[in-house]
Every structure is written in C-alpha cells, then in structure tokens.
Short mmCIF file of C-alpha atoms and ligand atoms in Angstrom, two decimals:
data_model
loop_
_atom_site.label_atom_id
_atom_site.label_comp_id
_atom_site.label_asym_id
_atom_site.label_seq_id
_atom_site.Cartn_x
_atom_site.Cartn_y
_atom_site.Cartn_z
CA MET A 1 31.10 -47.74 -84.35
CA THR A 2 28.32 -50.01 -82.99
CA PRO A 3 25.09 -48.96 -84.36
CA PRO A 4 22.39 -47.57 -82.27
CA VAL A 5 19.82 -50.24 -81.07
CA GLU A 6 17.10 -49.51 -83.66
CA GLU A 7 19.44 -49.48 -86.60
CA ALA A 8 21.26 -52.53 -85.95
CA ARG A 9 20.72 -55.31 -88.41
CA ARG A 10 18.28 -58.11 -87.11
CA ARG A 11 19.85 -60.06 -84.39
CA SER A 12 18.69 -63.39 -82.85
CA ALA A 13 19.70 -65.73 -80.14
CA SER A 14 21.66 -67.81 -82.68
CA ASP A 15 24.26 -64.87 -83.04
CA TYR A 16 25.33 -65.80 -79.45
CA ARG A 17 26.92 -68.70 -77.74
CA PHE A 18 25.24 -68.78 -74.32
CA GLY A 19 27.42 -69.58 -71.33
CA LYS A 20 27.03 -69.83 -67.63
CA VAL A 21 23.97 -68.13 -65.75
CA LEU A 22 25.27 -64.76 -64.14
CA GLY A 23 22.21 -64.26 -62.01
CA GLU A 24 18.56 -64.52 -61.70
CA GLY A 25 16.10 -61.69 -61.24
CA SER A 26 12.50 -62.13 -60.12
CA PHE A 27 11.42 -62.21 -63.80
CA SER A 28 14.67 -62.69 -65.83
CA THR A 29 17.77 -64.87 -66.12
CA VAL A 30 21.09 -63.16 -67.11
CA TYR A 31 23.47 -65.42 -69.11
CA LEU A 32 27.15 -64.76 -70.10
CA ALA A 33 27.28 -64.97 -73.87
CA LYS A 34 29.79 -64.69 -76.68
CA ASP A 35 29.08 -62.93 -80.00
CA ILE A 36 29.84 -65.73 -82.47
CA HIS A 37 30.94 -63.24 -85.02
CA THR A 38 33.38 -61.24 -82.93
CA ASN A 39 33.89 -63.43 -79.90
CA LYS A 40 33.03 -60.40 -77.62
CA GLU A 41 31.33 -61.28 -74.40
CA TYR A 42 28.04 -59.78 -73.33
CA ALA A 43 25.40 -60.31 -70.50
CA ILE A 44 22.17 -61.41 -72.13
CA LYS A 45 19.07 -60.75 -70.03
CA VAL A 46 16.31 -63.16 -71.04
CA LEU A 47 12.90 -62.45 -70.01
CA GLU A 48 10.02 -64.93 -70.42
CA LYS A 49 7.11 -63.08 -72.08
CA ALA A 50 4.29 -65.12 -70.36
CA HIS A 51 5.83 -64.52 -67.01
CA ILE A 52 5.96 -60.65 -67.57
CA ILE A 53 2.42 -60.51 -68.66
CA ARG A 54 1.29 -62.76 -65.86
CA GLU A 55 3.24 -60.66 -63.25
CA LYS A 56 1.99 -57.31 -65.00
CA LYS A 57 5.66 -56.19 -65.27
CA SER A 58 5.50 -54.99 -69.17
CA GLU A 59 5.62 -51.32 -68.09
CA TYR A 60 8.84 -51.96 -65.98
CA VAL A 61 10.38 -53.88 -68.90
CA MET A 62 9.68 -51.15 -71.36
CA ARG A 63 10.85 -48.46 -68.92
CA GLU A 64 14.18 -50.28 -68.60
CA LYS A 65 14.68 -50.53 -72.38
CA GLU A 66 13.68 -46.88 -72.76
CA VAL A 67 16.13 -45.58 -70.25
CA LEU A 68 18.87 -47.71 -71.59
CA ARG A 69 18.17 -46.33 -74.99
CA ILE A 70 18.18 -42.79 -73.70
CA LEU A 71 21.53 -43.38 -71.94
CA GLY A 72 23.18 -44.99 -75.06
CA SER A 73 26.89 -44.93 -74.97
CA SER A 74 27.87 -41.47 -73.93
CA CYS A 75 28.65 -42.22 -70.44
CA PRO A 76 30.72 -45.04 -69.49
CA TYR A 77 29.37 -45.53 -65.95
CA PHE A 78 26.07 -47.34 -67.19
CA VAL A 79 25.41 -50.79 -68.39
CA ARG A 80 24.98 -50.30 -72.06
CA LEU A 81 22.23 -51.90 -74.19
CA TYR A 82 23.70 -53.03 -77.57
CA TRP A 83 20.67 -54.99 -78.98
CA THR A 84 17.28 -56.20 -78.30
CA PHE A 85 15.36 -59.09 -79.99
CA GLN A 86 12.80 -61.52 -79.19
CA ASP A 87 11.43 -65.03 -80.13
CA SER A 88 7.97 -66.28 -79.50
CA GLU A 89 8.54 -66.88 -75.88
CA HIS A 90 11.42 -64.47 -74.75
CA LEU A 91 12.61 -61.15 -74.83
CA TYR A 92 16.53 -60.59 -75.05
CA PHE A 93 18.66 -57.63 -73.87
CA VAL A 94 22.15 -57.73 -74.95
CA LEU A 95 24.07 -55.74 -72.27
CA THR A 96 27.73 -54.88 -71.24
CA TYR A 97 29.13 -57.80 -69.27
CA ALA A 98 30.03 -56.50 -65.87
CA LYS A 99 32.95 -59.05 -65.37
CA ASN A 100 33.70 -58.04 -61.80
CA GLY A 101 30.24 -58.37 -60.39
CA GLU A 102 28.47 -56.37 -57.83
CA LEU A 103 29.70 -53.58 -55.48
CA LEU A 104 27.87 -55.35 -52.57
CA LYS A 105 29.98 -58.38 -53.15
CA GLN A 106 33.14 -56.42 -52.98
CA ILE A 107 31.97 -54.63 -49.77
CA ASP A 108 31.33 -57.92 -48.16
CA LYS A 109 34.44 -59.55 -49.30
CA CYS A 110 36.77 -56.64 -47.91
CA GLY A 111 34.55 -55.78 -44.86
CA CYS A 112 34.74 -52.11 -45.98
CA PHE A 113 36.53 -50.02 -48.30
CA THR A 114 39.72 -47.94 -47.67
CA ILE A 115 38.76 -44.18 -47.72
CA GLU A 116 40.58 -43.59 -51.00
CA CYS A 117 38.67 -46.47 -52.50
CA ALA A 118 35.29 -45.32 -51.28
CA ARG A 119 36.23 -41.68 -52.38
CA TYR A 120 37.22 -43.05 -55.86
CA TYR A 121 33.86 -44.94 -56.35
CA ALA A 122 31.70 -42.10 -54.67
CA ALA A 123 33.24 -39.85 -57.29
CA GLU A 124 32.28 -42.19 -60.14
CA MET A 125 28.82 -42.31 -58.82
CA VAL A 126 28.57 -38.67 -58.50
CA LEU A 127 29.52 -38.32 -62.27
CA ALA A 128 27.08 -41.07 -63.15
CA LEU A 129 24.24 -39.48 -61.42
CA GLU A 130 24.95 -36.07 -62.77
CA TYR A 131 24.70 -37.61 -66.19
CA LEU A 132 21.76 -39.56 -65.48
CA HIS A 133 19.86 -36.61 -63.91
CA GLY A 134 20.94 -34.21 -66.66
CA LYS A 135 19.06 -36.65 -68.93
CA GLY A 136 15.92 -36.25 -66.90
CA ILE A 137 16.06 -39.76 -65.31
CA VAL A 138 15.96 -40.79 -61.66
CA HIS A 139 17.15 -44.26 -60.83
CA ARG A 140 15.00 -44.79 -57.69
CA ASP A 141 16.58 -48.09 -56.66
CA LEU A 142 20.26 -47.27 -56.29
CA LYS A 143 21.96 -49.77 -54.03
CA PRO A 144 25.16 -51.84 -53.95
CA GLU A 145 23.69 -54.63 -55.87
CA ASN A 146 22.71 -52.33 -58.66
CA VAL A 147 26.30 -50.89 -58.98
CA LEU A 148 28.44 -53.33 -61.03
CA PHE A 149 31.95 -53.43 -62.13
CA ASP A 150 33.47 -53.83 -65.50
CA GLU A 151 36.79 -55.54 -66.30
CA ASN A 152 39.00 -52.40 -65.31
CA TRP A 153 36.97 -51.90 -62.20
CA HIS A 154 35.03 -48.83 -63.12
CA ILE A 155 31.24 -48.81 -62.08
CA LEU A 156 28.44 -49.90 -64.42
CA ILE A 157 25.07 -48.81 -62.92
CA THR A 158 22.22 -51.11 -63.83
CA ASP A 159 18.59 -52.08 -63.29
CA PHE A 160 16.46 -49.26 -64.60
CA GLY A 161 13.15 -51.00 -64.15
CA SER A 162 12.26 -48.66 -61.34
CA ALA A 163 13.55 -45.52 -62.89
CA LYS A 164 11.47 -42.46 -63.55
CA ILE A 165 11.74 -40.46 -66.82
CA LEU A 166 10.98 -36.81 -66.04
CA LYS A 167 11.35 -35.73 -69.56
CA THR A 168 12.27 -37.27 -72.95
CA ASP A 169 15.70 -36.52 -74.26
CA ASN A 170 14.81 -33.82 -76.73
CA THR A 171 11.41 -32.46 -75.52
CA GLU A 172 12.31 -30.60 -72.62
CA ASN A 173 8.91 -29.84 -71.52
CA GLN A 174 7.34 -33.14 -72.19
CA LYS A 175 6.95 -34.51 -68.55
CA CYS A 176 6.34 -38.23 -68.37
CA ASP A 177 6.24 -38.54 -64.51
CA ASN A 178 5.79 -42.21 -63.74
CA ASP A 179 5.43 -41.57 -59.94
CA ALA A 180 1.66 -41.61 -60.60
CA LEU A 181 1.93 -44.83 -62.47
CA ASP A 182 3.82 -46.44 -59.59
CA LYS A 183 1.36 -45.24 -56.95
CA GLY A 184 -1.11 -47.56 -58.33
CA ASP A 185 1.39 -50.41 -57.83
CA LYS A 186 1.19 -50.43 -54.01
CA ARG A 187 2.48 -53.93 -53.79
CA ARG A 188 5.80 -53.16 -55.15
CA ARG A 189 6.07 -49.80 -53.19
CA THR A 190 5.71 -51.78 -50.04
CA SER A 191 7.88 -54.82 -51.02
CA PHE A 192 11.25 -53.22 -51.60
CA VAL A 193 12.83 -56.58 -50.44
CA GLY A 194 16.41 -55.99 -49.98
CA THR A 195 16.07 -52.49 -51.01
CA ALA A 196 14.09 -50.84 -48.01
CA GLN A 197 17.45 -49.63 -46.53
CA PHE A 198 18.03 -47.25 -49.46
CA VAL A 199 14.55 -45.61 -49.79
CA SER A 200 14.51 -41.92 -49.16
CA PRO A 201 12.02 -40.44 -46.55
CA GLU A 202 10.00 -38.68 -49.45
CA MET A 203 9.39 -42.04 -51.22
CA LEU A 204 8.04 -43.33 -48.04
CA SER A 205 5.95 -40.63 -46.82
CA GLU A 206 4.74 -38.97 -49.97
CA SER A 207 5.47 -41.72 -52.63
CA SER A 208 7.27 -38.75 -54.39
CA SER A 209 10.57 -39.00 -55.92
CA SER A 210 12.99 -36.66 -57.56
CA PRO A 211 16.80 -36.85 -58.54
CA ALA A 212 17.42 -35.87 -54.83
CA SER A 213 16.08 -39.45 -53.96
CA ASP A 214 19.21 -40.97 -55.66
CA LEU A 215 21.46 -38.62 -53.71
CA TRP A 216 19.78 -40.02 -50.51
CA ALA A 217 20.65 -43.56 -51.69
CA LEU A 218 24.17 -42.29 -52.65
CA GLY A 219 24.66 -41.12 -49.02
CA CYS A 220 23.54 -44.77 -47.93
CA ILE A 221 26.00 -46.31 -50.30
CA ILE A 222 28.82 -44.07 -49.18
CA TYR A 223 28.08 -44.84 -45.59
CA GLN A 224 28.28 -48.62 -46.36
CA MET A 225 31.44 -48.40 -48.31
CA VAL A 226 33.19 -46.73 -45.55
CA SER A 227 31.72 -48.67 -42.59
CA GLY A 228 30.67 -51.96 -44.19
CA VAL A 229 27.30 -51.71 -42.78
CA MET A 230 23.98 -50.10 -44.01
CA PRO A 231 23.02 -46.75 -41.96
CA PHE A 232 19.33 -47.74 -41.36
CA ARG A 233 19.11 -51.39 -40.30
CA GLY A 234 16.36 -53.19 -38.29
CA ARG A 235 14.63 -56.65 -37.97
CA SER A 236 11.76 -55.68 -40.19
CA GLU A 237 10.93 -53.30 -43.05
CA PHE A 238 8.67 -51.44 -40.79
CA LEU A 239 11.43 -50.69 -38.41
CA ILE A 240 13.75 -49.73 -41.03
CA PHE A 241 11.18 -47.35 -42.55
CA GLN A 242 10.65 -45.78 -39.18
CA LYS A 243 14.21 -45.28 -38.66
CA ILE A 244 14.69 -43.59 -42.15
CA LEU A 245 11.66 -41.30 -41.45
CA ASN A 246 13.30 -40.27 -38.20
CA LEU A 247 16.65 -39.91 -39.55
CA GLU A 248 17.72 -42.30 -36.77
CA TYR A 249 21.27 -43.66 -37.48
CA GLU A 250 24.73 -43.40 -36.02
CA TYR A 251 28.33 -43.34 -37.14
CA PRO A 252 30.64 -46.01 -35.87
CA ASP A 253 33.76 -45.11 -34.01
CA GLY A 254 36.53 -44.06 -36.43
CA PHE A 255 34.28 -43.21 -39.26
CA ASP A 256 36.38 -40.92 -41.47
CA PRO A 257 35.42 -37.31 -40.63
CA GLN A 258 35.44 -36.19 -44.32
CA ALA A 259 33.12 -39.02 -45.27
CA LYS A 260 30.85 -38.33 -42.27
CA ASP A 261 30.64 -34.66 -43.37
CA LEU A 262 29.50 -35.81 -46.95
CA VAL A 263 27.00 -38.44 -45.83
CA GLN A 264 25.70 -35.96 -43.37
CA LYS A 265 24.93 -33.59 -46.14
CA LEU A 266 23.34 -36.25 -48.31
CA LEU A 267 21.03 -37.96 -45.47
CA VAL A 268 19.10 -34.89 -45.06
CA LYS A 269 15.11 -35.30 -44.80
CA ASN A 270 14.34 -32.36 -46.94
CA PRO A 271 15.24 -33.50 -50.45
CA ILE A 272 15.90 -29.78 -51.60
CA GLU A 273 18.40 -29.36 -48.97
CA ARG A 274 20.63 -32.37 -49.95
CA LEU A 275 23.92 -31.72 -51.28
CA GLY A 276 23.88 -31.30 -54.98
CA ALA A 277 20.20 -31.22 -55.15
CA THR A 278 20.05 -27.82 -56.68
CA ASP A 279 23.11 -27.84 -58.74
CA GLU A 280 22.75 -25.95 -61.88
CA ALA A 281 23.62 -26.83 -65.55
CA PRO A 282 26.88 -24.63 -65.72
CA TYR A 283 28.60 -26.98 -63.42
CA THR A 284 27.62 -29.86 -65.75
CA SER A 285 28.84 -28.33 -68.96
CA ILE A 286 32.44 -28.25 -67.55
CA ARG A 287 32.53 -32.19 -67.50
CA PHE A 288 30.20 -32.71 -70.66
CA VAL A 289 30.13 -31.44 -73.93
CA GLU A 290 26.90 -31.85 -75.74
CA GLY A 291 25.90 -34.68 -73.18
CA ASN A 292 29.17 -36.54 -73.51
CA LEU A 293 31.35 -37.10 -70.76
CA ILE A 294 34.90 -35.59 -70.88
CA LEU A 295 37.69 -38.03 -70.70
CA LYS A 296 40.71 -35.74 -71.22
CA GLN A 297 41.14 -32.20 -71.94
CA GLY A 298 44.01 -29.76 -72.55
CA LEU A 299 45.35 -26.99 -74.53
CA ILE A 300 46.67 -27.87 -77.94
CA ASP A 301 48.09 -25.72 -80.70
CA LYS A 302 46.38 -26.75 -83.81
CA LYS A 303 48.54 -26.15 -86.87
CA LYS A 304 47.41 -25.10 -90.26
CA GLY A 305 50.06 -24.10 -92.75
CA LEU A 306 52.30 -21.68 -91.00
CA PHE A 307 49.82 -20.67 -88.46
CA ALA A 308 48.90 -22.28 -85.28
CA ARG A 309 45.80 -21.58 -83.15
CA ARG A 310 45.46 -22.71 -79.49
CA ARG A 311 42.46 -24.59 -78.72
CA MET A 312 41.04 -26.42 -75.71
CA PHE A 313 40.78 -30.07 -76.95
CA LEU A 314 38.17 -32.24 -75.34
CA LEU A 315 38.17 -36.01 -75.80
CA THR A 316 34.75 -37.36 -74.81
CA PHE A 317 32.69 -40.60 -74.78
CA GLY A 318 30.57 -40.61 -77.89
CA PRO A 319 33.36 -40.64 -79.14
CA HIS A 320 34.30 -37.14 -80.01
CA LEU A 321 37.27 -35.02 -80.13
CA TYR A 322 35.96 -31.46 -79.90
CA TYR A 323 37.98 -28.25 -79.97
CA VAL A 324 37.01 -25.03 -78.17
CA ASP A 325 38.14 -21.39 -78.50
CA PRO A 326 39.55 -21.23 -74.99
CA VAL A 327 39.09 -17.58 -74.50
CA ALA A 328 35.50 -17.19 -75.87
CA MET A 329 34.64 -20.83 -74.58
CA VAL A 330 33.05 -21.40 -77.88
CA LEU A 331 32.83 -24.85 -79.57
CA LYS A 332 34.79 -24.32 -82.83
CA GLY A 333 34.58 -27.85 -84.27
CA GLU A 334 35.51 -31.40 -83.91
CA ILE A 335 37.87 -33.92 -85.55
CA PRO A 336 35.45 -36.43 -87.24
CA TRP A 337 35.69 -39.80 -85.46
CA SER A 338 35.52 -42.84 -87.44
CA GLU A 339 37.05 -46.33 -87.20
CA ASP A 340 39.76 -45.25 -89.33
CA LEU A 341 40.83 -42.41 -87.02
CA ARG A 342 44.60 -42.93 -85.91
CA SER A 343 46.91 -41.06 -83.76
CA GLU A 344 50.80 -40.99 -84.18
CA ALA A 345 53.12 -39.37 -81.50
CA LYS A 346 56.18 -37.67 -83.13
CA ASN A 347 57.78 -36.52 -79.92
CA PHE A 348 56.69 -35.46 -76.52
CA LYS A 349 55.15 -32.34 -78.00
CA THR A 350 54.03 -33.07 -81.54
CA PHE A 351 51.47 -35.61 -82.51
CA PHE A 352 49.32 -36.18 -85.55
CA ILE A 353 45.74 -37.42 -85.91
CA HIS A 354 44.91 -39.05 -89.15
CA THR A 355 41.49 -39.21 -90.53
CA PRO A 356 40.46 -40.43 -94.07
CA ASN A 357 40.29 -36.91 -95.18
CA ARG A 358 42.91 -34.96 -93.40
CA LYS A 359 46.03 -35.07 -91.18
CA TYR A 360 45.82 -32.76 -88.20
CA TYR A 361 49.20 -31.42 -86.83
CA LEU A 362 48.84 -30.91 -83.23
CA GLU A 363 51.32 -29.57 -80.48
CA ASP A 364 50.91 -29.84 -76.80
CA PRO A 365 53.01 -27.00 -75.21
CA GLU A 366 53.11 -28.95 -71.96
CA GLY A 367 54.56 -32.09 -73.81
CA TYR A 368 51.81 -34.73 -73.18
CA ALA A 369 51.60 -35.76 -76.76
CA LEU A 370 52.14 -39.52 -75.74
CA GLN A 371 49.39 -39.21 -73.20
CA TRP A 372 46.94 -37.75 -75.86
CA CYS A 373 47.83 -40.51 -78.16
CA LYS A 374 47.25 -43.17 -75.51
CA ALA A 375 43.89 -41.70 -74.31
CA ILE A 376 42.63 -41.66 -78.17
CA ASP A 377 43.88 -45.33 -78.52
CA GLU A 378 42.03 -46.41 -75.34
CA VAL A 379 38.81 -44.83 -76.64
CA LYS A 380 39.30 -46.44 -80.02
CA ALA A 381 39.66 -49.91 -78.22
CA TYR A 382 36.37 -49.16 -76.26
CA TYR A 383 34.33 -48.38 -79.46
CA HIS A 384 36.07 -50.60 -81.99
CA PRO A 385 37.14 -53.69 -80.01
CA GLU A 386 37.23 -55.78 -83.12
CA GLN A 387 40.15 -53.84 -84.69
P1 LIG B 1 15.02 -58.05 -59.84
O1 LIG B 1 14.57 -58.11 -61.32
O2 LIG B 1 14.44 -59.01 -58.88
O3 LIG B 1 14.94 -56.70 -59.18
P2 LIG B 1 17.69 -58.05 -60.90
O4 LIG B 1 17.41 -56.55 -61.11
O5 LIG B 1 18.84 -58.11 -59.98
O6 LIG B 1 16.46 -58.63 -59.83
P3 LIG B 1 18.35 -58.75 -63.21
O7 LIG B 1 18.69 -57.44 -63.88
O8 LIG B 1 17.70 -60.03 -64.25
O9 LIG B 1 17.69 -58.93 -62.12
O10 LIG B 1 19.88 -59.48 -62.80
C1 LIG B 1 20.10 -60.76 -62.09
C2 LIG B 1 21.40 -60.84 -61.68
O11 LIG B 1 22.32 -61.15 -62.91
C3 LIG B 1 21.95 -59.70 -60.96
O12 LIG B 1 21.79 -59.89 -59.69
C4 LIG B 1 23.56 -59.62 -61.35
O13 LIG B 1 24.31 -60.32 -60.47
C5 LIG B 1 23.66 -60.32 -62.65
N1 LIG B 1 23.72 -59.46 -63.72
C6 LIG B 1 22.80 -58.60 -64.23
N2 LIG B 1 23.29 -57.76 -65.33
C7 LIG B 1 24.56 -58.09 -65.45
C8 LIG B 1 25.67 -57.60 -66.22
N3 LIG B 1 25.41 -56.81 -67.05
N4 LIG B 1 26.80 -58.39 -66.13
C9 LIG B 1 26.97 -59.31 -65.21
N5 LIG B 1 26.25 -59.68 -64.31
C10 LIG B 1 24.90 -59.16 -64.40
#
C-alpha cells in the first residue's frame, strides 16, 4: 500500500517527469507529471513560497494540506494527497490526477445533464459530503469547478484551501473553528470571484458556516446540473448576494419535479432546516465501517473445517474486508489486507481469498462469487497499481 504522507521516503521533483500545465490557480500551477519509477500519472500542484508569503496565504496552504491528510485514502470521492515536498523556492503537492477535468466543463459542454446523470453525481456528492462532514470538515467552497472527474468518471472533490476544520480526527472535542480566522480576512470574504453564486445566506449575513453550508452549495450544483444555469445570477456580486439573501430564484419550465423537490429542500435559508443538516451518525454507519466507505456488502458463509458461519462481508476503501455478525451487528474481524491478498473463484458460489498466512473458504449463497472476486480485484488495482 502507498505509505501515508508522513512516512513516505523523501521525495523530490526529480522523482517526476513534468508534463503539460493542467491549470493555474491564483497562487499555484498544476502540472501533469509522471512518477519516473512507476510511470503513474499525478497532478502536481506547485506553489511559489515567496508568492504565498507575499499574499499572506500560508494559512490556506497549510489548511489544504491538513484537510487532505485527514481525508487520506478512505473515501474515493476526494483528490488524494500522495506526497508533499519542497525545495528552496517551491512547495509541491502530489495529487490524484483528475483525467476528465471539471464538472463545470462537462455541464457547459452538454448544456445540462440528463436527470439520470444528475441523480448519479448528486448521489456521489452526498456520499462525499457525508464522509467529509463525518470527519468534522466543511468544504465551504463547493462549486462545479471544484468537482473533478477521475478516469472512470467518478467525482474527485478538490480545493480545500477555504475548508473549515471543526475538530481534529481523533480529539472529538478539540474545536478548531477557523470561521474566526477568516473573519479577519475580509478581502477574501468579499472577493468570492466566480463563487459568489454558491455562497450560503448564513455565510453572507453572519460570516458563519457549518456542514449545512455545503448542503446549500449542493442544492445550487444540482440545480445547475439539471438546468444548465446557476440558480442565483446577476450582473454584479452585490445583486447575486441580494438574491441569495432573499431566496430569489426560479425554476425553468420543464425542470424535473423530483429534482425540484430536492433542491427546494436544500435551498432553505435556515441552515438547520436543510435536508440532511441534522442527520445522525447511525445513518452514516450503514455506509461506513470505521470511517471507510463500503464498496460491496453481502452475506457470506465463512467456512472453517466442517463448520460454516454466516457473516456480513464488507469490502471497503482503506482497503479492508470486514466481517460482521449479521444478527448482533457486531464487527467480528477482518481478512488482513496486503499486496499479496488474492481472490480465486471456484464456481458461482464458492471462492477463496488467499492471504500469506491463511486461505479463506467462502461461499456466497446467492451465487455472486465472481462479483466478489471482481470487486476485490478492482480494489487491489486501485491500491496496488504497480502489480
Ligand atoms: P484558486 O487558487 O485561485 O482558488 P484553484 O483552486 O482552481 O484556484 P488550483 O488548485 O491550483 O487552483 O488548480 C488550478 C487548476 O488546475 C484547476 O482549475 C484545475 O483545472 C486544475 N487542477 C487542479 N487540480 C487538479 C487535479 N488533481 N487533476 C487535474 N487537474 C487539476
């Protein structure tokens, strides 16, 4: 498995062959680059130290790194930070390469999405936000430019420079609310160039934000995917802000009624009343085990000698293969994942998982053994692409 950022052996720009410029930010340039050892492609964000200091952006850069560190690799819907390094003039962030560019570009290209397509990406965004908020992070700048696509057309949310960290990962009560920090930075607050349309009313009226602020932005994005235009439009930022504060927007003729129902429940002035704003943890635990997004689950008979125990198997990002007592809903254990883990389908029902120390005999009573092996192979390819 790729080592966590801190543990990785020292890297430098010479480990990569830099290619074309993928894009430019206000204080960064992003290059397509190839790891010279593995030939794997990455997007490398290069920041000029002097520029960051001059523009007083160190805090934002540090925050982006911290958020990406917290997110790690457990949820596939975020750009992943593989390594960071620096030289005397630059900082380098080695990130997942989003091969298929920005959501905004796709909306512009297609005019608008079909309702099935909009539903699909709304669902991926909901999962991503559920994970993000579960980690105590609010994005605060969610917009179609910050939702990228990977090579398989799954979303990769990016740009965490404006994020707010409510708590650190393992110290639940240690609040690090950086609304206060941002309040001092009025210039940024009022210069949401290109983003004004996605700012929630509470961010405008009280400079306060919460996970519900991202749900507002999600409502705006769904509206845009379905109709092709943003809900709050105007000739100036001031006019846009007035419209947001007055909840002044309309649905074009033919706007899908189900999508309208959803958007209406997200674009609500009071953040607490937005759909999903008060969802509790049990809901989350169905899709995540120990913070890892579940990819596949099902009942499997786990054989040991003459006996077989029925277990709920959960293949998750991380990667992990957990098994749970399906009656007591208690986590019983996990098949230890390693680069050497291998699946083998014997027939539609029976399959084996080989690990260096044990061979697991598994039987899917529903006959989905081949699908299990395929899913395991896909997760392997994601985590061990060099193999
Ligand atoms: P600003 O800093 O002004 O808010 P930004 O956040 O877009 O701008 P960057 O994160 O440096 O700045 O990104 C610059 C551009 O590079 C983006 O617009 C995007 O098109 C492209 N880009 C960024 N990250 C990736 C990535 N992981 N894969 C592919 N392209 C990327």
